[in-house]
CSV table of C-alpha atoms and ligand atoms in Angstrom, one decimal:
chain,number,residue,atom,x,y,z
A,247,MET,CA,24.5,29.1,14.2
A,248,ALA,CA,26.1,32.3,15.2
A,249,ILE,CA,25.9,34.1,11.9
A,250,GLN,CA,22.2,33.2,11.5
A,251,ASP,CA,21.5,34.3,15.1
A,252,ALA,CA,22.9,37.7,14.3
A,253,ILE,CA,20.5,38.0,11.5
A,254,GLN,CA,17.4,36.7,13.2
A,255,LYS,CA,18.0,39.1,16.1
A,256,LEU,CA,17.4,42.0,13.8
A,257,ASP,CA,13.9,40.7,13.0
A,258,PRO,CA,14.5,40.8,9.2
A,259,VAL,CA,10.9,39.8,8.3
A,260,SER,CA,9.5,42.9,10.0
A,261,LEU,CA,12.1,45.1,8.4
A,262,VAL,CA,11.1,43.9,5.0
A,263,GLU,CA,7.4,44.4,5.9
A,264,LYS,CA,8.3,48.0,6.8
A,265,TYR,CA,10.8,48.9,4.1
A,266,GLY,CA,10.2,46.4,1.3
A,267,ALA,CA,12.7,44.1,-0.4
A,268,PRO,CA,15.4,43.9,-1.5
A,269,LEU,CA,16.9,45.7,1.5
A,270,TYR,CA,20.4,46.3,2.9
A,271,VAL,CA,20.5,46.3,6.7
A,272,TYR,CA,23.5,47.4,8.7
A,273,ASN,CA,24.0,46.9,12.5
A,274,ALA,CA,25.9,49.8,14.0
A,275,GLU,CA,26.8,47.8,17.1
A,276,ARG,CA,28.8,45.4,15.0
A,277,ILE,CA,30.8,48.2,13.4
A,278,GLU,CA,31.6,49.6,16.9
A,279,PHE,CA,32.6,46.2,18.1
A,280,GLN,CA,35.1,45.6,15.3
A,281,TYR,CA,36.5,49.2,15.6
A,282,LYS,CA,37.2,48.8,19.3
A,283,ARG,CA,38.5,45.3,18.8
A,284,MET,CA,41.1,46.6,16.3
A,285,LEU,CA,42.0,49.6,18.4
A,286,THR,CA,42.7,47.6,21.6
A,287,ALA,CA,44.7,44.9,19.7
A,288,PHE,CA,47.5,47.3,19.0
A,289,LYS,CA,49.5,48.5,22.0
A,290,VAL,CA,51.4,51.4,20.6
A,291,PRO,CA,51.5,55.0,21.8
A,292,LYS,CA,49.9,56.4,18.7
A,293,ILE,CA,47.4,54.5,16.5
A,294,ARG,CA,45.0,55.6,13.9
A,295,ILE,CA,42.3,53.6,12.1
A,296,ASN,CA,41.3,55.1,8.7
A,297,TYR,CA,38.1,53.4,7.5
A,298,ALA,CA,38.6,52.4,3.8
A,299,CYS,CA,35.3,53.9,2.7
A,300,LYS,CA,35.0,52.2,-0.7
A,301,ALA,CA,33.6,49.2,1.2
A,302,LEU,CA,30.4,51.1,2.1
A,303,THR,CA,30.0,54.8,1.4
A,304,ASN,CA,26.7,55.7,2.9
A,305,VAL,CA,27.4,59.1,4.7
A,306,ASN,CA,25.7,57.8,7.8
A,307,ILE,CA,28.1,55.0,8.0
A,308,LEU,CA,31.0,57.5,7.5
A,309,ARG,CA,29.6,59.7,10.2
A,310,TYR,CA,29.2,56.8,12.6
A,311,LEU,CA,32.8,55.8,12.1
A,312,LYS,CA,33.9,59.4,12.6
A,313,GLN,CA,32.0,59.4,16.0
A,314,LEU,CA,34.0,56.3,16.9
A,315,GLY,CA,37.2,58.2,16.2
A,316,SER,CA,38.1,56.9,12.9
A,317,GLY,CA,39.8,58.7,10.0
A,318,LEU,CA,39.1,57.9,6.4
A,319,ASP,CA,40.9,56.2,3.6
A,320,THR,CA,39.8,57.3,0.1
A,321,VAL,CA,40.7,56.2,-3.4
A,322,SER,CA,38.9,58.8,-5.5
A,323,ILE,CA,38.3,62.5,-5.3
A,324,GLN,CA,34.6,61.7,-5.0
A,325,GLU,CA,35.3,59.7,-1.9
A,326,VAL,CA,37.3,62.7,-0.6
A,327,HIS,CA,34.3,64.9,-1.2
A,328,LEU,CA,31.9,62.4,0.5
A,329,GLY,CA,34.3,62.3,3.5
A,330,LEU,CA,34.4,66.1,3.8
A,331,HIS,CA,30.6,66.2,3.4
A,332,ALA,CA,30.3,63.7,6.2
A,333,GLY,CA,32.3,66.1,8.4
A,334,PHE,CA,35.8,64.6,8.5
A,335,ALA,CA,38.6,67.1,8.8
A,336,PRO,CA,40.8,67.2,5.7
A,337,GLN,CA,43.8,66.0,7.7
A,338,ASP,CA,41.9,63.0,8.8
A,339,ILE,CA,41.4,61.9,5.2
A,340,MET,CA,44.0,59.9,3.4
A,341,TYR,CA,43.8,60.0,-0.4
A,342,THR,CA,45.3,56.9,-2.0
A,343,PRO,CA,44.6,57.0,-5.7
A,344,ASN,CA,46.0,54.7,-8.4
A,345,CYS,CA,46.4,55.8,-12.0
A,346,VAL,CA,44.5,59.0,-11.6
A,347,SER,CA,45.3,62.3,-13.3
A,348,MET,CA,47.6,65.0,-11.8
A,349,GLU,CA,44.6,67.3,-11.9
A,350,GLU,CA,42.7,65.0,-9.5
A,351,ILE,CA,45.7,64.9,-7.2
A,352,THR,CA,46.0,68.7,-7.3
A,353,GLU,CA,42.3,69.0,-6.4
A,354,ALA,CA,43.0,66.7,-3.4
A,355,VAL,CA,45.9,69.0,-2.4
A,356,GLN,CA,43.7,72.0,-2.6
A,357,LEU,CA,41.1,70.3,-0.3
A,358,GLY,CA,43.9,69.7,2.2
A,359,VAL,CA,43.8,66.0,2.6
A,360,LYS,CA,46.8,63.7,3.0
A,361,ILE,CA,48.3,62.5,-0.2
A,362,ASN,CA,49.5,59.0,-0.8
A,363,ILE,CA,51.6,58.7,-4.0
A,364,ASP,CA,52.0,55.4,-5.7
A,365,ASN,CA,54.3,55.9,-8.7
A,366,ILE,CA,57.5,57.7,-9.4
A,367,SER,CA,56.3,59.7,-12.3
A,368,ILE,CA,53.6,61.4,-10.2
A,369,LEU,CA,56.1,61.8,-7.3
A,370,GLU,CA,58.4,63.8,-9.6
A,371,GLN,CA,55.6,65.9,-11.0
A,372,PHE,CA,54.2,66.4,-7.5
A,373,GLY,CA,57.6,67.4,-6.1
A,374,HIS,CA,57.9,70.1,-8.8
A,375,LEU,CA,54.4,71.4,-8.4
A,376,HIS,CA,53.9,71.2,-4.6
A,377,PRO,CA,57.3,70.9,-3.0
A,378,GLU,CA,55.9,72.3,0.3
A,379,ILE,CA,53.2,69.6,0.7
A,380,PRO,CA,54.2,66.5,2.6
A,381,VAL,CA,53.4,63.2,1.1
A,382,CYS,CA,53.0,59.6,1.9
A,383,ILE,CA,54.6,57.0,-0.4
A,384,ARG,CA,52.9,53.7,-1.2
A,385,VAL,CA,55.4,51.0,-1.3
A,386,ASN,CA,54.9,47.6,-2.9
A,387,PRO,CA,56.7,45.1,-0.8
A,388,HIS,CA,56.0,42.3,-3.3
A,389,ILE,CA,54.5,39.8,-1.0
A,390,MET,CA,51.8,37.6,-2.4
A,391,ALA,CA,48.7,37.7,-0.3
A,392,GLY,CA,45.0,37.2,-0.6
A,393,GLY,CA,42.6,34.6,-2.0
A,394,SER,CA,41.7,36.2,-5.4
A,395,SER,CA,44.0,37.7,-8.0
A,396,LYS,CA,41.5,40.5,-8.4
A,397,ILE,CA,42.1,41.7,-4.8
A,398,SER,CA,45.7,40.7,-4.3
A,399,VAL,CA,47.6,44.0,-5.0
A,400,GLY,CA,51.0,43.5,-3.4
A,401,HIS,CA,52.6,41.0,-5.8
A,402,ILE,CA,55.4,41.6,-8.3
A,403,ASP,CA,53.1,42.3,-11.3
A,404,SER,CA,50.7,44.5,-9.4
A,405,LYS,CA,50.0,48.0,-10.7
A,406,PHE,CA,49.9,49.3,-7.1
A,407,GLY,CA,52.6,51.1,-5.3
A,408,ILE,CA,56.2,51.9,-5.9
A,409,SER,CA,58.4,48.8,-5.9
A,410,ILE,CA,60.5,48.3,-2.8
A,411,HIS,CA,63.4,47.9,-5.3
A,412,GLN,CA,62.9,51.4,-6.5
A,413,ILE,CA,63.4,53.1,-3.2
A,414,PRO,CA,66.8,54.4,-4.2
A,415,HIS,CA,65.1,56.1,-7.1
A,416,VAL,CA,62.5,57.6,-4.8
A,417,VAL,CA,65.2,58.8,-2.5
A,418,ARG,CA,66.8,60.7,-5.4
A,419,VAL,CA,63.5,62.3,-6.4
A,420,VAL,CA,62.9,63.3,-2.8
A,421,LYS,CA,66.4,64.9,-2.6
A,422,THR,CA,66.2,66.8,-5.9
A,423,THR,CA,62.6,68.1,-5.3
A,424,GLY,CA,63.0,68.8,-1.6
A,425,ILE,CA,59.7,67.0,-0.9
A,426,ASN,CA,58.9,66.0,2.6
A,427,VAL,CA,57.9,62.3,3.0
A,428,GLU,CA,55.8,62.2,6.1
A,429,GLY,CA,54.6,58.6,5.8
A,430,LEU,CA,55.1,55.2,4.2
A,431,HIS,CA,52.3,53.0,3.2
A,432,MET,CA,51.6,49.5,2.0
A,433,HIS,CA,48.5,47.6,1.2
A,434,THR,CA,48.9,44.1,0.0
A,435,GLY,CA,45.4,43.0,-0.6
A,436,SER,CA,42.4,41.4,1.0
A,437,ASN,CA,42.0,38.1,2.8
A,438,ILE,CA,45.3,37.7,4.6
A,439,LEU,CA,45.0,34.8,6.9
A,440,ASP,CA,48.5,34.7,8.3
A,441,ALA,CA,50.0,37.2,10.8
A,442,GLU,CA,53.4,36.2,9.4
A,443,VAL,CA,52.5,37.6,6.0
A,444,PHE,CA,51.8,40.9,7.6
A,445,LEU,CA,55.0,40.9,9.6
A,446,ARG,CA,57.1,40.1,6.5
A,447,GLY,CA,55.5,43.1,4.7
A,448,ALA,CA,56.0,45.2,7.9
A,449,GLU,CA,59.7,44.2,8.0
A,450,ILE,CA,60.2,45.3,4.4
A,451,LEU,CA,58.4,48.6,5.0
A,452,LEU,CA,60.3,49.4,8.2
A,453,SER,CA,63.6,48.7,6.4
A,454,ALA,CA,62.6,51.2,3.7
A,455,ALA,CA,61.6,53.7,6.4
A,456,ASP,CA,65.2,54.2,7.4
A,457,ASN,CA,65.7,56.2,4.2
A,458,PHE,CA,63.3,58.9,5.3
A,459,LYS,CA,64.1,61.0,8.3
A,460,GLU,CA,60.9,63.0,8.7
A,461,LEU,CA,58.3,60.4,8.9
A,462,SER,CA,55.4,60.9,11.3
A,463,PHE,CA,53.4,57.7,10.4
A,464,ILE,CA,53.6,54.3,8.9
A,465,ASP,CA,50.4,52.9,7.3
A,466,PHE,CA,50.2,49.2,7.1
A,467,GLY,CA,47.1,49.2,4.9
A,468,SER,CA,44.6,46.4,5.4
A,469,GLY,CA,44.1,42.8,4.5
A,470,PHE,CA,42.1,41.8,7.5
A,471,LYS,CA,40.0,38.8,6.8
A,472,VAL,CA,36.6,38.2,8.4
A,473,PRO,CA,34.8,34.9,8.5
A,474,TYR,CA,32.4,34.3,5.6
A,475,ARG,CA,31.5,30.8,6.7
A,476,GLU,CA,30.7,29.6,10.2
A,477,SER,CA,33.9,27.5,10.0
A,478,ASP,CA,36.2,30.2,8.5
A,479,ILE,CA,39.3,31.3,10.3
A,480,SER,CA,39.7,35.1,10.2
A,481,THR,CA,42.8,37.3,10.8
A,482,ASP,CA,43.8,36.9,14.4
A,483,VAL,CA,44.0,40.6,15.1
A,484,GLU,CA,44.9,40.1,18.8
A,485,ASP,CA,47.9,37.9,17.8
A,486,LEU,CA,48.9,40.3,15.1
A,487,GLY,CA,48.5,43.2,17.4
A,488,GLU,CA,50.8,41.8,20.0
A,489,LYS,CA,53.6,40.9,17.5
A,490,LEU,CA,53.4,44.0,15.3
A,491,SER,CA,53.1,46.4,18.3
A,492,LYS,CA,56.3,45.0,19.7
A,493,ARG,CA,58.1,45.3,16.4
A,494,PHE,CA,56.8,48.8,15.8
A,495,ASN,CA,57.7,50.1,19.2
A,496,ASP,CA,61.2,48.8,18.8
A,497,PHE,CA,61.4,50.5,15.5
A,498,CYS,CA,60.2,53.8,16.8
A,499,GLU,CA,62.8,53.7,19.6
A,500,LYS,CA,65.6,53.1,17.1
A,501,TYR,CA,64.2,55.8,14.7
A,502,GLY,CA,64.1,58.2,17.6
A,503,LYS,CA,60.5,59.3,17.3
A,504,GLU,CA,57.0,58.1,18.3
A,505,LEU,CA,55.4,57.4,14.9
A,506,THR,CA,51.7,56.8,14.4
A,507,LEU,CA,50.7,53.4,13.3
A,508,ILE,CA,47.9,53.4,10.8
A,509,PHE,CA,45.6,50.7,9.5
A,510,GLU,CA,43.0,51.2,6.9
A,511,PRO,CA,40.5,48.4,7.1
A,512,GLY,CA,37.3,48.4,5.1
A,513,LYS,CA,35.9,44.8,5.2
A,514,PHE,CA,37.0,44.2,8.8
A,515,LEU,CA,34.9,47.1,10.0
A,516,VAL,CA,31.7,46.7,8.1
A,517,SER,CA,31.4,43.3,6.4
A,518,GLU,CA,29.7,41.5,9.3
A,519,SER,CA,27.5,44.4,10.2
A,520,GLY,CA,25.6,44.0,6.9
A,521,HIS,CA,22.8,41.7,5.8
A,522,PHE,CA,21.0,41.7,2.5
A,523,LEU,CA,17.4,40.7,2.5
A,524,VAL,CA,15.6,39.6,-0.6
A,525,LYS,CA,12.2,38.0,-1.3
A,526,THR,CA,11.7,34.7,-3.0
A,527,ASN,CA,9.8,35.2,-6.3
A,528,VAL,CA,9.7,31.6,-7.5
A,529,VAL,CA,10.7,28.1,-6.3
A,530,LYS,CA,11.5,26.3,-9.5
A,531,GLN,CA,11.9,22.6,-9.7
A,532,THR,CA,13.9,21.5,-12.8
A,533,THR,CA,14.9,18.0,-13.8
A,534,SER,CA,18.1,18.2,-11.7
A,535,ASN,CA,17.8,21.1,-9.3
A,536,VAL,CA,15.6,23.2,-7.2
A,537,PHE,CA,16.1,26.9,-7.9
A,538,ILE,CA,15.2,29.7,-5.6
A,539,GLY,CA,14.7,32.8,-7.8
A,540,VAL,CA,14.8,36.0,-5.7
A,541,ASP,CA,14.0,39.6,-6.4
A,542,SER,CA,17.7,40.6,-6.8
A,543,GLY,CA,20.7,39.6,-8.7
A,544,LEU,CA,24.3,40.6,-9.7
A,545,ASN,CA,23.0,44.1,-10.0
A,546,HIS,CA,22.8,44.3,-6.2
A,547,LEU,CA,25.3,41.8,-4.9
A,548,ILE,CA,28.0,40.9,-7.4
A,549,ARG,CA,30.6,39.4,-5.1
A,550,PRO,CA,29.5,35.8,-5.7
A,551,MET,CA,29.7,36.2,-9.4
A,552,PHE,CA,32.7,38.6,-9.6
A,553,TYR,CA,35.0,37.1,-7.0
A,554,ASN,CA,33.5,33.7,-6.5
A,555,ALA,CA,32.8,34.9,-3.0
A,556,HIS,CA,30.9,32.8,-0.5
A,557,HIS,CA,28.0,34.5,1.3
A,558,GLU,CA,26.0,32.4,3.9
A,559,ILE,CA,22.4,32.3,2.9
A,560,PHE,CA,19.5,31.8,5.3
A,561,ASN,CA,15.7,31.4,5.0
A,562,VAL,CA,14.7,33.9,7.8
A,563,SER,CA,10.9,33.4,7.2
A,564,ASN,CA,11.0,29.7,8.0
A,565,PRO,CA,14.1,29.1,10.1
A,566,ASN,CA,12.7,25.9,11.5
A,567,GLY,CA,11.5,24.3,8.3
A,568,LYS,CA,12.6,20.9,7.0
A,569,PRO,CA,16.1,21.3,5.4
A,570,ARG,CA,16.3,20.9,1.6
A,571,ILE,CA,19.0,21.6,-1.0
A,572,TYR,CA,18.7,24.6,-3.2
A,573,SER,CA,20.5,26.8,-5.7
A,574,ILE,CA,19.8,30.5,-5.1
A,575,VAL,CA,19.7,32.6,-8.2
A,576,GLY,CA,18.9,36.1,-9.3
A,577,TYR,CA,16.5,37.6,-11.8
A,578,ILE,CA,19.1,39.1,-14.1
A,579,CYS,CA,19.1,38.0,-17.7
A,580,GLU,CA,22.4,36.2,-17.5
A,581,THR,CA,23.6,33.6,-15.1
A,582,ASP,CA,23.7,35.2,-11.7
A,583,THR,CA,24.1,32.5,-9.1
A,584,PHE,CA,24.4,33.4,-5.4
A,585,GLY,CA,25.0,29.9,-4.2
A,586,VAL,CA,24.6,26.3,-5.3
A,587,ASN,CA,23.7,23.2,-3.3
A,588,ARG,CA,22.9,25.2,-0.2
A,589,LYS,CA,21.0,23.5,2.6
A,590,LEU,CA,18.2,25.8,3.7
A,591,PRO,CA,15.0,25.2,5.7
A,592,GLU,CA,12.2,24.7,3.2
A,593,VAL,CA,11.7,27.8,1.1
A,594,ARG,CA,8.2,28.9,0.0
A,595,GLU,CA,7.5,31.6,-2.5
A,596,GLY,CA,7.4,34.9,-0.6
A,597,ASP,CA,9.9,33.8,2.0
A,598,ILE,CA,12.6,36.3,2.9
A,599,ILE,CA,16.2,35.1,2.2
A,600,ALA,CA,19.1,36.7,4.0
A,601,PHE,CA,22.8,37.0,2.8
A,602,ALA,CA,25.4,37.5,5.5
A,603,ASN,CA,28.6,39.6,5.2
A,604,ALA,CA,26.7,42.1,3.1
A,605,GLY,CA,28.3,45.2,4.7
A,606,ALA,CA,31.4,45.5,2.6
A,607,TYR,CA,31.6,45.7,-1.2
A,608,CYS,CA,28.0,44.9,-1.7
A,609,PHE,CA,25.9,48.0,-1.9
A,610,SER,CA,29.0,50.0,-3.0
A,611,MET,CA,29.3,47.8,-6.0
A,612,ALA,CA,25.6,47.7,-6.9
A,613,SER,CA,24.4,49.0,-10.3
A,614,ASN,CA,21.3,49.6,-12.3
A,615,TYR,CA,21.9,46.7,-14.7
A,616,ASN,CA,18.7,45.5,-16.3
A,617,SER,CA,17.3,48.9,-15.4
A,618,ARG,CA,16.5,47.7,-11.9
A,619,PHE,CA,16.4,50.1,-8.9
A,620,ARG,CA,19.2,49.9,-6.3
A,621,PRO,CA,17.8,48.8,-2.9
A,622,ALA,CA,17.1,50.8,0.2
A,623,GLU,CA,19.5,50.8,3.1
A,624,VAL,CA,18.6,50.7,6.8
A,625,LEU,CA,20.9,51.3,9.8
A,626,ILE,CA,20.1,49.7,13.2
A,627,LEU,CA,21.3,52.0,15.9
A,628,ASN,CA,20.7,51.5,19.6
A,629,GLY,CA,17.9,49.0,18.7
A,630,GLU,CA,16.1,51.4,16.4
A,631,ASP,CA,15.9,51.1,12.6
A,632,HIS,CA,16.7,54.2,10.5
A,633,LEU,CA,16.2,54.5,6.8
A,634,ILE,CA,19.6,55.8,5.4
A,635,ARG,CA,18.9,55.5,1.7
A,636,GLU,CA,15.6,55.4,-0.1
A,637,ARG,CA,14.9,52.8,-2.7
A,638,GLU,CA,15.5,54.2,-6.2
A,639,GLU,CA,12.6,54.9,-8.5
A,640,MET,CA,11.9,55.5,-12.2
A,641,LYS,CA,13.1,59.1,-12.0
A,642,ASP,CA,16.6,57.9,-10.9
A,643,LEU,CA,16.9,55.8,-14.0
A,644,LEU,CA,16.1,58.8,-16.2
A,645,HIS,CA,18.1,61.3,-14.2
A,646,HIS,CA,20.9,62.8,-16.3
A,647,GLN,CA,19.6,61.2,-19.5
A,648,VAL,CA,19.3,63.9,-22.1
A,649,GLU,CA,16.2,63.3,-24.2
A,650,ILE,CA,16.8,65.0,-27.5
A,651,ASP,CA,14.1,66.3,-29.8
A,652,SER,CA,14.2,64.7,-33.2
A,653,LEU,CA,15.4,61.1,-33.5
A,654,LYS,CA,14.1,60.5,-37.0
A,655,PRO,CA,16.6,58.2,-38.7
A,656,ALA,CA,18.2,59.8,-41.9
A,657,ILE,CA,17.1,56.7,-43.8
A,658,ALA,CA,13.4,57.6,-43.2
A,659,GLU,CA,13.8,60.7,-45.3
A,660,LYS,CA,14.8,58.6,-48.4
A,661,ASN,CA,11.8,56.3,-48.2
B,1828,PLP,C1,40.5,48.7,-0.6
B,1828,PLP,C2,41.6,49.2,0.2
B,1828,PLP,C3,41.6,49.0,1.6
B,1828,PLP,C4,40.6,48.2,2.4
B,1828,PLP,O1,40.7,46.8,2.1
B,1828,PLP,P1,39.8,45.8,2.9
B,1828,PLP,O2,40.2,44.5,2.4
B,1828,PLP,O3,38.4,46.1,2.7
B,1828,PLP,O4,40.1,46.0,4.3
B,1828,PLP,C5,42.7,49.6,2.3
B,1828,PLP,N1,43.6,50.4,1.7
B,1828,PLP,C6,43.5,50.6,0.3
B,1828,PLP,C7,44.6,51.5,-0.3
B,1828,PLP,C8,42.5,50.1,-0.4
B,1828,PLP,O5,42.5,50.3,-1.8
């Protein structure tokens, strides 16, 4: 099993002995592999990969991607600040907010990052306030994509982007404000399986591009699917690369300028690099089920509960044990099931359980629910493990709580 091999190679049991559980572990080699794979798939004169950092925001991960040559895609002003802190140049950061205030956008302008605008109201205001600042426009091509309605953002009812049907309106605003549109962008959502979907979106975006004469880039967003199960098919980047490169190069020739092709993958770059390691607290036989209760829950890894996402689960302490069927659950005081009816080598209390695909949207969505500490994070770099985030402790839970002096209820006075 390839996914399991990748985990066992990291010697997860020793890592837990050294750093404790629960523990997030990221393998830098895998990030590099994915980055280079994407870069080589597209044969265009100018390409740029902007890592969508909401997937995993540890500054060491950001710096590692910067070393590889990546830019950054950010969706909040705080992510912009993290990117700058990690050492990215402002012009290598794209800021793609949705429904944020004009004040936040103005702050991003002052920081010098690239601005991606996703509604006409903001475009108008922006054009009046900062006519000299070039912008990118997020277009919604209205193609349905993705496996979950929570992550599909390109459909007709989506709150994201400016509808492709509103391009004439955009053109009017651009004319009256004198704003310079330097880029067009789309991002249709996660889990696109089909290169054809991408190409349909690309076609729509390129047809809109003819309305803007001063473009320097076109950003095709993301949607690259990675395998979550051994049998999953993922986005065939090489096939997509071949087809889209050809179409893009043809377009540039007609447009009369070599534009930069941009992608902004999150999941594709970091999902498979990550593993989440937890310890088995109890093996609980009920009348109908055998539960493995682990020292984690939806507070640390919410994707199975939130998106119905499938994460492969392995018993890395007893990989050669006799196979049995288990439901793996968390310790949170509501139902938090990681997986049902999973076949695992016999699990004993104390065994370390590993979740695959834990690099993207796992730690970055973790919380302190049930007043639990968020886990530590470790990066494996050139065969060496580095602690890149300490496990939280009590003081983190109390940090920023303001403990006021007198909390005597008024009613106590009367008694
Ligand atoms: C979340 C997001 C991405 C990354 O999506 P993945 O599925 O993780 O690759 C890219 N662009 C924008 C604007 C996003 O919001």
